[in-house]
Amino acid sequence: MTKYVINGGNPLHGEIEISGAKNAAVAIIPAALMVDGVCRIENLPEISDVKTLLSILKEMGAKIRVVDKRTLDIDCTRVGTTHATFDMMRRIRASYYLIGSLLGRFGRADVAMPGGCNFGGVRPIDQHIKGFTAMGANVSVRNGIVTAVTGDTLRGVTIYLDVVSVGATINLMLGAALAQGRTVIENAAREPHIVDLANFLNSMGADIRGAGTNEIRVRGVKRMSGGFYSIIPDQIEAGTYMMAVAGAGGRVVIKDVIPKHLESISVKLREMGVTVVELEDSVIVQRDAPLLKTHVKTMPYPGFPTDMQPQISTVLCLAEGTSTITEGVWDNRFKYVDELVKMGAQIRVNGRSAIIEGVPYLSGAPIKASDLRAGAALVIAGLSARGRTVIDGVNYIERGYEKMISKLSDVGADIKGLSEREDQRYNRKMG
Ligand code: EPZ
């Protein structure tokens, strides 16, 4: 699809099933490279980032068998090369996990510097490099290619991360799984997908403890062998649909979730006057009263996730009073604000903060997604607005949300995707 067209104003009613977590899947697929034998991975989301990673593995010689639409058998036993096409690697951020998995298995990695979402600021990987260097690798970055080489295998050490980094925690955990000796990652990130990756590696024979706390201890093993694993539900996909109900109104059961992972989001929604009821593996979200202002600061887990910041900001545009947002993870994640302003939002950005004056309604407009979560936020804006919104740049959304159009249509949204040809026809019709 190239564009989404949304006629806003329909409240949402029904059920939405949540897919497997993107950010767990993009770590677990590279992890499969380190395993001898077949990894059966269930609950993989059907999104373009997953497809790209699978193509990279295939190119390296992995055997991939589709068991059903969400389950794959990945066998990397015969992978003999550490190379894949750099262009493909550049398409996604998570290609940097190949540094940890290739170094761990082959003692060498040549990986193109990560691409993926660009929400304005720099996205450094100095903490990954610092960790691998401490483990005995020689790491250089030249012409956008990271080359990491170690004499024999990585050596276990204690690494203190200067910033709480999800990517560095995951990458170093991957490298440490097959390293010689014991690695301790201090000041580690605690996101649910870090625990998921540790569980995956442990179920393949690794020895990792402490994932989910800020100190992860890994005892390197000689080899890991195949097994079964089912990926956790996507916390951010669930949170996005929870915000969509808050913005558009209605009552939706968000199914197949782990409510504990959604706590920081549920708490904020309740402060905004939205009802959230937690059941065993679902949450009910209902909004039938005016939205109330609140104040949000994004933080590493278990704080409010930065990946939900554009979505909650969008909903707060419709809340009575003045709300504030402080971005506590990234230097700059407010590129989408200009698009919301085109729809009538009143937002002022000042460095890492945004001040939102609630308005009674947003108006549909032609707008453009600049990254994955910004794109999701614009969909919420379109669903909540009066009139028609046309969103360009939806390839970002499709990197991380499985079947967003059908999930939203099923609960009553008026949203459709336009292919390139349909888009040209639509433009001719609109003059
Ligand atoms: C992961 O990115 C996610 N991506 C991001 O989600 C998410 O926003 C982010 O974690 C924070 O939760 C994936 O999982 C693929 P970080 P990552 O390393 O690992 C600084 C989405 O929308 N930092 O935790 O790249 C960095 O600048 C995506 O799904 C360093 O200084 O993020 C940032 O300020 C977008 N040096 C902070 O740490 C480093 O070496 C957190 O970054 C690494 C990071």
PDB file of N, CA and C in Angstrom, residues 232-320:
ATOM      1  N   ILE A 232       6.126 -13.509  22.430  1.00  0.00           N
ATOM      2  CA  ILE A 232       5.121 -12.789  23.251  1.00  0.00           C
ATOM      3  C   ILE A 232       4.298 -11.822  22.383  1.00  0.00           C
ATOM      4  N   PRO A 233       3.114 -11.430  22.894  1.00  0.00           N
ATOM      5  CA  PRO A 233       2.294 -10.453  22.156  1.00  0.00           C
ATOM      6  C   PRO A 233       2.954  -9.069  22.136  1.00  0.00           C
ATOM      7  N   ASP A 234       2.613  -8.293  21.136  1.00  0.00           N
ATOM      8  CA  ASP A 234       3.227  -6.983  20.923  1.00  0.00           C
ATOM      9  C   ASP A 234       2.601  -5.928  21.825  1.00  0.00           C
ATOM     10  N   GLN A 235       3.383  -5.508  22.806  1.00  0.00           N
ATOM     11  CA  GLN A 235       2.933  -4.500  23.778  1.00  0.00           C
ATOM     12  C   GLN A 235       2.570  -3.176  23.075  1.00  0.00           C
ATOM     13  N   ILE A 236       3.359  -2.798  22.081  1.00  0.00           N
ATOM     14  CA  ILE A 236       3.144  -1.485  21.454  1.00  0.00           C
ATOM     15  C   ILE A 236       1.970  -1.542  20.466  1.00  0.00           C
ATOM     16  N   GLU A 237       1.812  -2.686  19.799  1.00  0.00           N
ATOM     17  CA  GLU A 237       0.637  -2.804  18.921  1.00  0.00           C
ATOM     18  C   GLU A 237      -0.629  -2.701  19.782  1.00  0.00           C
ATOM     19  N   ALA A 238      -0.630  -3.424  20.921  1.00  0.00           N
ATOM     20  CA  ALA A 238      -1.802  -3.382  21.809  1.00  0.00           C
ATOM     21  C   ALA A 238      -2.048  -1.955  22.290  1.00  0.00           C
ATOM     22  N   GLY A 239      -0.970  -1.296  22.740  1.00  0.00           N
ATOM     23  CA  GLY A 239      -1.100   0.079  23.240  1.00  0.00           C
ATOM     24  C   GLY A 239      -1.632   1.015  22.159  1.00  0.00           C
ATOM     25  N   THR A 240      -1.205   0.793  20.923  1.00  0.00           N
ATOM     26  CA  THR A 240      -1.656   1.652  19.822  1.00  0.00           C
ATOM     27  C   THR A 240      -3.175   1.531  19.638  1.00  0.00           C
ATOM     28  N   TYR A 241      -3.700   0.287  19.676  1.00  0.00           N
ATOM     29  CA  TYR A 241      -5.154   0.137  19.504  1.00  0.00           C
ATOM     30  C   TYR A 241      -5.905   0.649  20.733  1.00  0.00           C
ATOM     31  N   MET A 242      -5.277   0.555  21.913  1.00  0.00           N
ATOM     32  CA  MET A 242      -5.915   1.123  23.112  1.00  0.00           C
ATOM     33  C   MET A 242      -6.069   2.640  22.920  1.00  0.00           C
ATOM     34  N   MET A 243      -5.036   3.271  22.388  1.00  0.00           N
ATOM     35  CA  MET A 243      -5.106   4.726  22.137  1.00  0.00           C
ATOM     36  C   MET A 243      -6.112   5.039  21.034  1.00  0.00           C
ATOM     37  N   ALA A 244      -6.232   4.145  20.053  1.00  0.00           N
ATOM     38  CA  ALA A 244      -7.197   4.390  18.967  1.00  0.00           C
ATOM     39  C   ALA A 244      -8.615   4.437  19.536  1.00  0.00           C
ATOM     40  N   VAL A 245      -8.911   3.548  20.489  1.00  0.00           N
ATOM     41  CA  VAL A 245     -10.247   3.556  21.106  1.00  0.00           C
ATOM     42  C   VAL A 245     -10.419   4.841  21.923  1.00  0.00           C
ATOM     43  N   ALA A 246      -9.337   5.237  22.624  1.00  0.00           N
ATOM     44  CA  ALA A 246      -9.425   6.474  23.415  1.00  0.00           C
ATOM     45  C   ALA A 246      -9.718   7.664  22.500  1.00  0.00           C
ATOM     46  N   GLY A 247      -9.073   7.693  21.337  1.00  0.00           N
ATOM     47  CA  GLY A 247      -9.254   8.831  20.423  1.00  0.00           C
ATOM     48  C   GLY A 247     -10.600   8.819  19.731  1.00  0.00           C
ATOM     49  N   ALA A 248     -10.967   7.659  19.198  1.00  0.00           N
ATOM     50  CA  ALA A 248     -12.186   7.590  18.367  1.00  0.00           C
ATOM     51  C   ALA A 248     -13.433   7.327  19.204  1.00  0.00           C
ATOM     52  N   GLY A 249     -13.255   6.829  20.431  1.00  0.00           N
ATOM     53  CA  GLY A 249     -14.397   6.449  21.275  1.00  0.00           C
ATOM     54  C   GLY A 249     -14.835   5.023  20.973  1.00  0.00           C
ATOM     55  N   GLY A 250     -15.741   4.488  21.816  1.00  0.00           N
ATOM     56  CA  GLY A 250     -16.242   3.127  21.613  1.00  0.00           C
ATOM     57  C   GLY A 250     -15.769   2.178  22.698  1.00  0.00           C
ATOM     58  N   ARG A 251     -15.867   0.873  22.392  1.00  0.00           N
ATOM     59  CA  ARG A 251     -15.488  -0.163  23.369  1.00  0.00           C
ATOM     60  C   ARG A 251     -14.894  -1.344  22.612  1.00  0.00           C
ATOM     61  N   VAL A 252     -13.653  -1.659  22.900  1.00  0.00           N
ATOM     62  CA  VAL A 252     -12.992  -2.748  22.170  1.00  0.00           C
ATOM     63  C   VAL A 252     -12.270  -3.673  23.163  1.00  0.00           C
ATOM     64  N   VAL A 253     -12.373  -4.967  22.893  1.00  0.00           N
ATOM     65  CA  VAL A 253     -11.610  -5.945  23.668  1.00  0.00           C
ATOM     66  C   VAL A 253     -10.304  -6.186  22.903  1.00  0.00           C
ATOM     67  N   ILE A 254      -9.194  -5.866  23.535  1.00  0.00           N
ATOM     68  CA  ILE A 254      -7.883  -6.078  22.919  1.00  0.00           C
ATOM     69  C   ILE A 254      -7.420  -7.441  23.423  1.00  0.00           C
ATOM     70  N   LYS A 255      -7.367  -8.407  22.477  1.00  0.00           N
ATOM     71  CA  LYS A 255      -7.164  -9.810  22.892  1.00  0.00           C
ATOM     72  C   LYS A 255      -5.729 -10.282  22.697  1.00  0.00           C
ATOM     73  N   ASP A 256      -5.396 -11.371  23.384  1.00  0.00           N
ATOM     74  CA  ASP A 256      -4.078 -12.012  23.291  1.00  0.00           C
ATOM     75  C   ASP A 256      -2.972 -11.060  23.706  1.00  0.00           C
ATOM     76  N   VAL A 257      -3.097 -10.485  24.892  1.00  0.00           N
ATOM     77  CA  VAL A 257      -2.062  -9.582  25.391  1.00  0.00           C
ATOM     78  C   VAL A 257      -1.586 -10.070  26.762  1.00  0.00           C
ATOM     79  N   ILE A 258      -0.501  -9.484  27.240  1.00  0.00           N
ATOM     80  CA  ILE A 258      -0.075  -9.706  28.629  1.00  0.00           C
ATOM     81  C   ILE A 258      -0.359  -8.378  29.347  1.00  0.00           C
ATOM     82  N   PRO A 259      -1.479  -8.286  30.097  1.00  0.00           N
ATOM     83  CA  PRO A 259      -1.883  -6.990  30.667  1.00  0.00           C
ATOM     84  C   PRO A 259      -0.790  -6.313  31.495  1.00  0.00           C
ATOM     85  N   LYS A 260       0.055  -7.117  32.150  1.00  0.00           N
ATOM     86  CA  LYS A 260       1.149  -6.530  32.961  1.00  0.00           C
ATOM     87  C   LYS A 260       2.063  -5.638  32.096  1.00  0.00           C
ATOM     88  N   HIS A 261       2.320  -6.073  30.839  1.00  0.00           N
ATOM     89  CA  HIS A 261       3.186  -5.283  29.962  1.00  0.00           C
ATOM     90  C   HIS A 261       2.546  -3.950  29.576  1.00  0.00           C
ATOM     91  N   LEU A 262       1.232  -3.840  29.778  1.00  0.00           N
ATOM     92  CA  LEU A 262       0.513  -2.639  29.320  1.00  0.00           C
ATOM     93  C   LEU A 262       0.229  -1.664  30.458  1.00  0.00           C
ATOM     94  N   GLU A 263       0.738  -1.997  31.674  1.00  0.00           N
ATOM     95  CA  GLU A 263       0.331  -1.239  32.863  1.00  0.00           C
ATOM     96  C   GLU A 263       0.547   0.262  32.743  1.00  0.00           C
ATOM     97  N   SER A 264       1.738   0.677  32.264  1.00  0.00           N
ATOM     98  CA  SER A 264       2.024   2.123  32.224  1.00  0.00           C
ATOM     99  C   SER A 264       1.051   2.817  31.258  1.00  0.00           C
ATOM    100  N   ILE A 265       0.617   2.096  30.240  1.00  0.00           N
ATOM    101  CA  ILE A 265      -0.318   2.665  29.249  1.00  0.00           C
ATOM    102  C   ILE A 265      -1.721   2.715  29.857  1.00  0.00           C
ATOM    103  N   SER A 266      -2.124   1.636  30.527  1.00  0.00           N
ATOM    104  CA  SER A 266      -3.461   1.580  31.147  1.00  0.00           C
ATOM    105  C   SER A 266      -3.617   2.690  32.188  1.00  0.00           C
ATOM    106  N   VAL A 267      -2.556   2.899  32.984  1.00  0.00           N
ATOM    107  CA  VAL A 267      -2.617   3.922  34.039  1.00  0.00           C
ATOM    108  C   VAL A 267      -2.863   5.302  33.419  1.00  0.00           C
ATOM    109  N   LYS A 268      -2.146   5.613  32.351  1.00  0.00           N
ATOM    110  CA  LYS A 268      -2.312   6.932  31.708  1.00  0.00           C
ATOM    111  C   LYS A 268      -3.711   7.071  31.121  1.00  0.00           C
ATOM    112  N   LEU A 269      -4.196   5.994  30.501  1.00  0.00           N
ATOM    113  CA  LEU A 269      -5.541   6.072  29.913  1.00  0.00           C
ATOM    114  C   LEU A 269      -6.586   6.332  30.994  1.00  0.00           C
ATOM    115  N   ARG A 270      -6.424   5.690  32.139  1.00  0.00           N
ATOM    116  CA  ARG A 270      -7.396   5.915  33.236  1.00  0.00           C
ATOM    117  C   ARG A 270      -7.326   7.366  33.694  1.00  0.00           C
ATOM    118  N   GLU A 271      -6.105   7.912  33.786  1.00  0.00           N
ATOM    119  CA  GLU A 271      -5.986   9.335  34.163  1.00  0.00           C
ATOM    120  C   GLU A 271      -6.704  10.226  33.150  1.00  0.00           C
ATOM    121  N   MET A 272      -6.791   9.743  31.908  1.00  0.00           N
ATOM    122  CA  MET A 272      -7.439  10.533  30.845  1.00  0.00           C
ATOM    123  C   MET A 272      -8.949  10.294  30.792  1.00  0.00           C
ATOM    124  N   GLY A 273      -9.467   9.523  31.746  1.00  0.00           N
ATOM    125  CA  GLY A 273     -10.916   9.313  31.806  1.00  0.00           C
ATOM    126  C   GLY A 273     -11.407   8.132  30.980  1.00  0.00           C
ATOM    127  N   VAL A 274     -10.468   7.277  30.554  1.00  0.00           N
ATOM    128  CA  VAL A 274     -10.841   6.113  29.741  1.00  0.00           C
ATOM    129  C   VAL A 274     -10.918   4.894  30.674  1.00  0.00           C
ATOM    130  N   THR A 275     -11.915   4.040  30.460  1.00  0.00           N
ATOM    131  CA  THR A 275     -12.029   2.831  31.285  1.00  0.00           C
ATOM    132  C   THR A 275     -11.138   1.737  30.696  1.00  0.00           C
ATOM    133  N   VAL A 276     -10.303   1.140  31.541  1.00  0.00           N
ATOM    134  CA  VAL A 276      -9.492   0.000  31.088  1.00  0.00           C
ATOM    135  C   VAL A 276      -9.701  -1.125  32.101  1.00  0.00           C
ATOM    136  N   VAL A 277     -10.195  -2.257  31.621  1.00  0.00           N
ATOM    137  CA  VAL A 277     -10.405  -3.404  32.511  1.00  0.00           C
ATOM    138  C   VAL A 277      -9.450  -4.498  32.080  1.00  0.00           C
ATOM    139  N   GLU A 278      -8.641  -4.956  33.032  1.00  0.00           N
ATOM    140  CA  GLU A 278      -7.658  -6.001  32.702  1.00  0.00           C
ATOM    141  C   GLU A 278      -8.242  -7.369  32.996  1.00  0.00           C
ATOM    142  N   LEU A 279      -8.238  -8.254  32.013  1.00  0.00           N
ATOM    143  CA  LEU A 279      -8.637  -9.646  32.226  1.00  0.00           C
ATOM    144  C   LEU A 279      -7.351 -10.493  32.117  1.00  0.00           C
ATOM    145  N   GLU A 280      -7.506 -11.814  32.086  1.00  0.00           N
ATOM    146  CA  GLU A 280      -6.308 -12.649  32.113  1.00  0.00           C
ATOM    147  C   GLU A 280      -5.368 -12.419  30.921  1.00  0.00           C
ATOM    148  N   ASP A 281      -5.929 -12.490  29.705  1.00  0.00           N
ATOM    149  CA  ASP A 281      -5.076 -12.253  28.541  1.00  0.00           C
ATOM    150  C   ASP A 281      -5.722 -11.283  27.553  1.00  0.00           C
ATOM    151  N   SER A 282      -6.487 -10.350  28.101  1.00  0.00           N
ATOM    152  CA  SER A 282      -7.064  -9.296  27.259  1.00  0.00           C
ATOM    153  C   SER A 282      -7.310  -8.060  28.112  1.00  0.00           C
ATOM    154  N   VAL A 283      -7.510  -6.932  27.453  1.00  0.00           N
ATOM    155  CA  VAL A 283      -7.943  -5.725  28.178  1.00  0.00           C
ATOM    156  C   VAL A 283      -9.144  -5.143  27.430  1.00  0.00           C
ATOM    157  N   ILE A 284     -10.097  -4.629  28.209  1.00  0.00           N
ATOM    158  CA  ILE A 284     -11.255  -3.958  27.595  1.00  0.00           C
ATOM    159  C   ILE A 284     -11.014  -2.471  27.730  1.00  0.00           C
ATOM    160  N   VAL A 285     -11.139  -1.765  26.622  1.00  0.00           N
ATOM    161  CA  VAL A 285     -10.938  -0.313  26.646  1.00  0.00           C
ATOM    162  C   VAL A 285     -12.237   0.347  26.197  1.00  0.00           C
ATOM    163  N   GLN A 286     -12.693   1.308  26.982  1.00  0.00           N
ATOM    164  CA  GLN A 286     -13.979   1.956  26.672  1.00  0.00           C
ATOM    165  C   GLN A 286     -13.845   3.450  26.928  1.00  0.00           C
ATOM    166  N   ARG A 287     -14.287   4.227  25.944  1.00  0.00           N
ATOM    167  CA  ARG A 287     -14.287   5.685  26.157  1.00  0.00           C
ATOM    168  C   ARG A 287     -15.619   6.253  25.709  1.00  0.00           C
ATOM    169  N   ASP A 288     -16.384   6.771  26.692  1.00  0.00           N
ATOM    170  CA  ASP A 288     -17.645   7.405  26.315  1.00  0.00           C
ATOM    171  C   ASP A 288     -17.825   8.748  27.007  1.00  0.00           C
ATOM    172  N   ALA A 289     -16.749   9.261  27.612  1.00  0.00           N
ATOM    173  CA  ALA A 289     -16.828  10.581  28.252  1.00  0.00           C
ATOM    174  C   ALA A 289     -15.709  11.446  27.672  1.00  0.00           C
ATOM    175  N   PRO A 290     -15.758  12.771  27.909  1.00  0.00           N
ATOM    176  CA  PRO A 290     -14.678  13.618  27.381  1.00  0.00           C
ATOM    177  C   PRO A 290     -13.317  13.216  27.944  1.00  0.00           C
ATOM    178  N   LEU A 291     -12.288  13.431  27.134  1.00  0.00           N
ATOM    179  CA  LEU A 291     -10.922  13.071  27.557  1.00  0.00           C
ATOM    180  C   LEU A 291     -10.356  14.139  28.489  1.00  0.00           C
ATOM    181  N   LEU A 292      -9.554  13.701  29.450  1.00  0.00           N
ATOM    182  CA  LEU A 292      -8.938  14.631  30.398  1.00  0.00           C
ATOM    183  C   LEU A 292      -7.444  14.768  30.109  1.00  0.00           C
ATOM    184  N   LYS A 293      -6.923  15.940  30.427  1.00  0.00           N
ATOM    185  CA  LYS A 293      -5.474  16.185  30.216  1.00  0.00           C
ATOM    186  C   LYS A 293      -4.624  15.280  31.126  1.00  0.00           C
ATOM    187  N   THR A 294      -3.378  15.079  30.745  1.00  0.00           N
ATOM    188  CA  THR A 294      -2.436  14.430  31.663  1.00  0.00           C
ATOM    189  C   THR A 294      -1.006  14.825  31.291  1.00  0.00           C
ATOM    190  N   HIS A 295      -0.045  14.326  32.056  1.00  0.00           N
ATOM    191  CA  HIS A 295       1.357  14.626  31.805  1.00  0.00           C
ATOM    192  C   HIS A 295       2.099  13.300  31.656  1.00  0.00           C
ATOM    193  N   VAL A 296       2.940  13.231  30.629  1.00  0.00           N
ATOM    194  CA  VAL A 296       3.599  11.957  30.312  1.00  0.00           C
ATOM    195  C   VAL A 296       5.099  12.187  30.196  1.00  0.00           C
ATOM    196  N   LYS A 297       5.874  11.275  30.793  1.00  0.00           N
ATOM    197  CA  LYS A 297       7.323  11.283  30.538  1.00  0.00           C
ATOM    198  C   LYS A 297       7.716   9.884  30.086  1.00  0.00           C
ATOM    199  N   THR A 298       8.339   9.773  28.936  1.00  0.00           N
ATOM    200  CA  THR A 298       8.717   8.441  28.458  1.00  0.00           C
ATOM    201  C   THR A 298      10.019   8.007  29.132  1.00  0.00           C
ATOM    202  N   MET A 299      10.096   6.713  29.412  1.00  0.00           N
ATOM    203  CA  MET A 299      11.243   6.158  30.148  1.00  0.00           C
ATOM    204  C   MET A 299      11.462   4.721  29.671  1.00  0.00           C
ATOM    205  N   PRO A 300      12.643   4.176  29.930  1.00  0.00           N
ATOM    206  CA  PRO A 300      12.804   2.741  29.666  1.00  0.00           C
ATOM    207  C   PRO A 300      11.803   1.935  30.507  1.00  0.00           C
ATOM    208  N   TYR A 301      11.472   0.710  30.082  1.00  0.00           N
ATOM    209  CA  TYR A 301      10.535  -0.164  30.804  1.00  0.00           C
ATOM    210  C   TYR A 301      10.980  -0.323  32.255  1.00  0.00           C
ATOM    211  N   PRO A 302      10.085  -0.283  33.219  1.00  0.00           N
ATOM    212  CA  PRO A 302       8.620  -0.300  33.116  1.00  0.00           C
ATOM    213  C   PRO A 302       7.972   1.089  33.018  1.00  0.00           C
ATOM    214  N   GLY A 303       8.736   2.106  32.620  1.00  0.00           N
ATOM    215  CA  GLY A 303       8.145   3.437  32.427  1.00  0.00           C
ATOM    216  C   GLY A 303       7.261   3.482  31.195  1.00  0.00           C
ATOM    217  N   PHE A 304       6.695   4.653  30.930  1.00  0.00           N
ATOM    218  CA  PHE A 304       5.827   4.791  29.757  1.00  0.00           C
ATOM    219  C   PHE A 304       6.705   4.705  28.499  1.00  0.00           C
ATOM    220  N   PRO A 305       6.364   3.818  27.542  1.00  0.00           N
ATOM    221  CA  PRO A 305       7.279   3.572  26.408  1.00  0.00           C
ATOM    222  C   PRO A 305       7.366   4.738  25.423  1.00  0.00           C
ATOM    223  N   THR A 306       8.598   5.037  25.029  1.00  0.00           N
ATOM    224  CA  THR A 306       8.793   6.051  23.978  1.00  0.00           C
ATOM    225  C   THR A 306       8.047   5.663  22.695  1.00  0.00           C
ATOM    226  N   ASP A 307       7.919   4.357  22.446  1.00  0.00           N
ATOM    227  CA  ASP A 307       7.242   3.922  21.215  1.00  0.00           C
ATOM    228  C   ASP A 307       5.735   4.154  21.262  1.00  0.00           C
ATOM    229  N   MET A 308       5.225   4.658  22.390  1.00  0.00           N
ATOM    230  CA  MET A 308       3.809   5.046  22.492  1.00  0.00           C
ATOM    231  C   MET A 308       3.647   6.563  22.577  1.00  0.00           C
ATOM    232  N   GLN A 309       4.756   7.294  22.515  1.00  0.00           N
ATOM    233  CA  GLN A 309       4.686   8.739  22.715  1.00  0.00           C
ATOM    234  C   GLN A 309       3.877   9.458  21.624  1.00  0.00           C
ATOM    235  N   PRO A 310       4.113   9.167  20.322  1.00  0.00           N
ATOM    236  CA  PRO A 310       3.309   9.866  19.314  1.00  0.00           C
ATOM    237  C   PRO A 310       1.812   9.540  19.430  1.00  0.00           C
ATOM    238  N   GLN A 311       1.499   8.296  19.794  1.00  0.00           N
ATOM    239  CA  GLN A 311       0.092   7.890  19.875  1.00  0.00           C
ATOM    240  C   GLN A 311      -0.627   8.601  21.019  1.00  0.00           C
ATOM    241  N   ILE A 312       0.002   8.658  22.210  1.00  0.00           N
ATOM    242  CA  ILE A 312      -0.701   9.305  23.338  1.00  0.00           C
ATOM    243  C   ILE A 312      -0.758  10.821  23.100  1.00  0.00           C
ATOM    244  N   SER A 313       0.271  11.394  22.490  1.00  0.00           N
ATOM    245  CA  SER A 313       0.235  12.841  22.209  1.00  0.00           C
ATOM    246  C   SER A 313      -0.953  13.158  21.313  1.00  0.00           C
ATOM    247  N   THR A 314      -1.194  12.286  20.337  1.00  0.00           N
ATOM    248  CA  THR A 314      -2.297  12.512  19.402  1.00  0.00           C
ATOM    249  C   THR A 314      -3.632  12.521  20.137  1.00  0.00           C
ATOM    250  N   VAL A 315      -3.818  11.565  21.040  1.00  0.00           N
ATOM    251  CA  VAL A 315      -5.088  11.497  21.768  1.00  0.00           C
ATOM    252  C   VAL A 315      -5.223  12.724  22.680  1.00  0.00           C
ATOM    253  N   LEU A 316      -4.102  13.149  23.273  1.00  0.00           N
ATOM    254  CA  LEU A 316      -4.166  14.299  24.192  1.00  0.00           C
ATOM    255  C   LEU A 316      -4.502  15.609  23.469  1.00  0.00           C
ATOM    256  N   CYS A 317      -4.329  15.623  22.147  1.00  0.00           N
ATOM    257  CA  CYS A 317      -4.752  16.814  21.374  1.00  0.00           C
ATOM    258  C   CYS A 317      -6.241  17.060  21.561  1.00  0.00           C
ATOM    259  N   LEU A 318      -6.994  16.001  21.936  1.00  0.00           N
ATOM    260  CA  LEU A 318      -8.453  16.116  22.054  1.00  0.00           C
ATOM    261  C   LEU A 318      -8.905  16.178  23.515  1.00  0.00           C
ATOM    262  N   ALA A 319      -7.936  16.265  24.445  1.00  0.00           N
ATOM    263  CA  ALA A 319      -8.301  16.288  25.868  1.00  0.00           C
ATOM    264  C   ALA A 319      -8.464  17.729  26.346  1.00  0.00           C
ATOM    265  N   GLU A 320      -9.405  17.926  27.252  1.00  0.00           N
ATOM    266  CA  GLU A 320      -9.617  19.275  27.799  1.00  0.00           C
ATOM    267  C   GLU A 320      -8.391  19.720  28.572  1.00  0.00           C
TER     268      GLU A 320
END
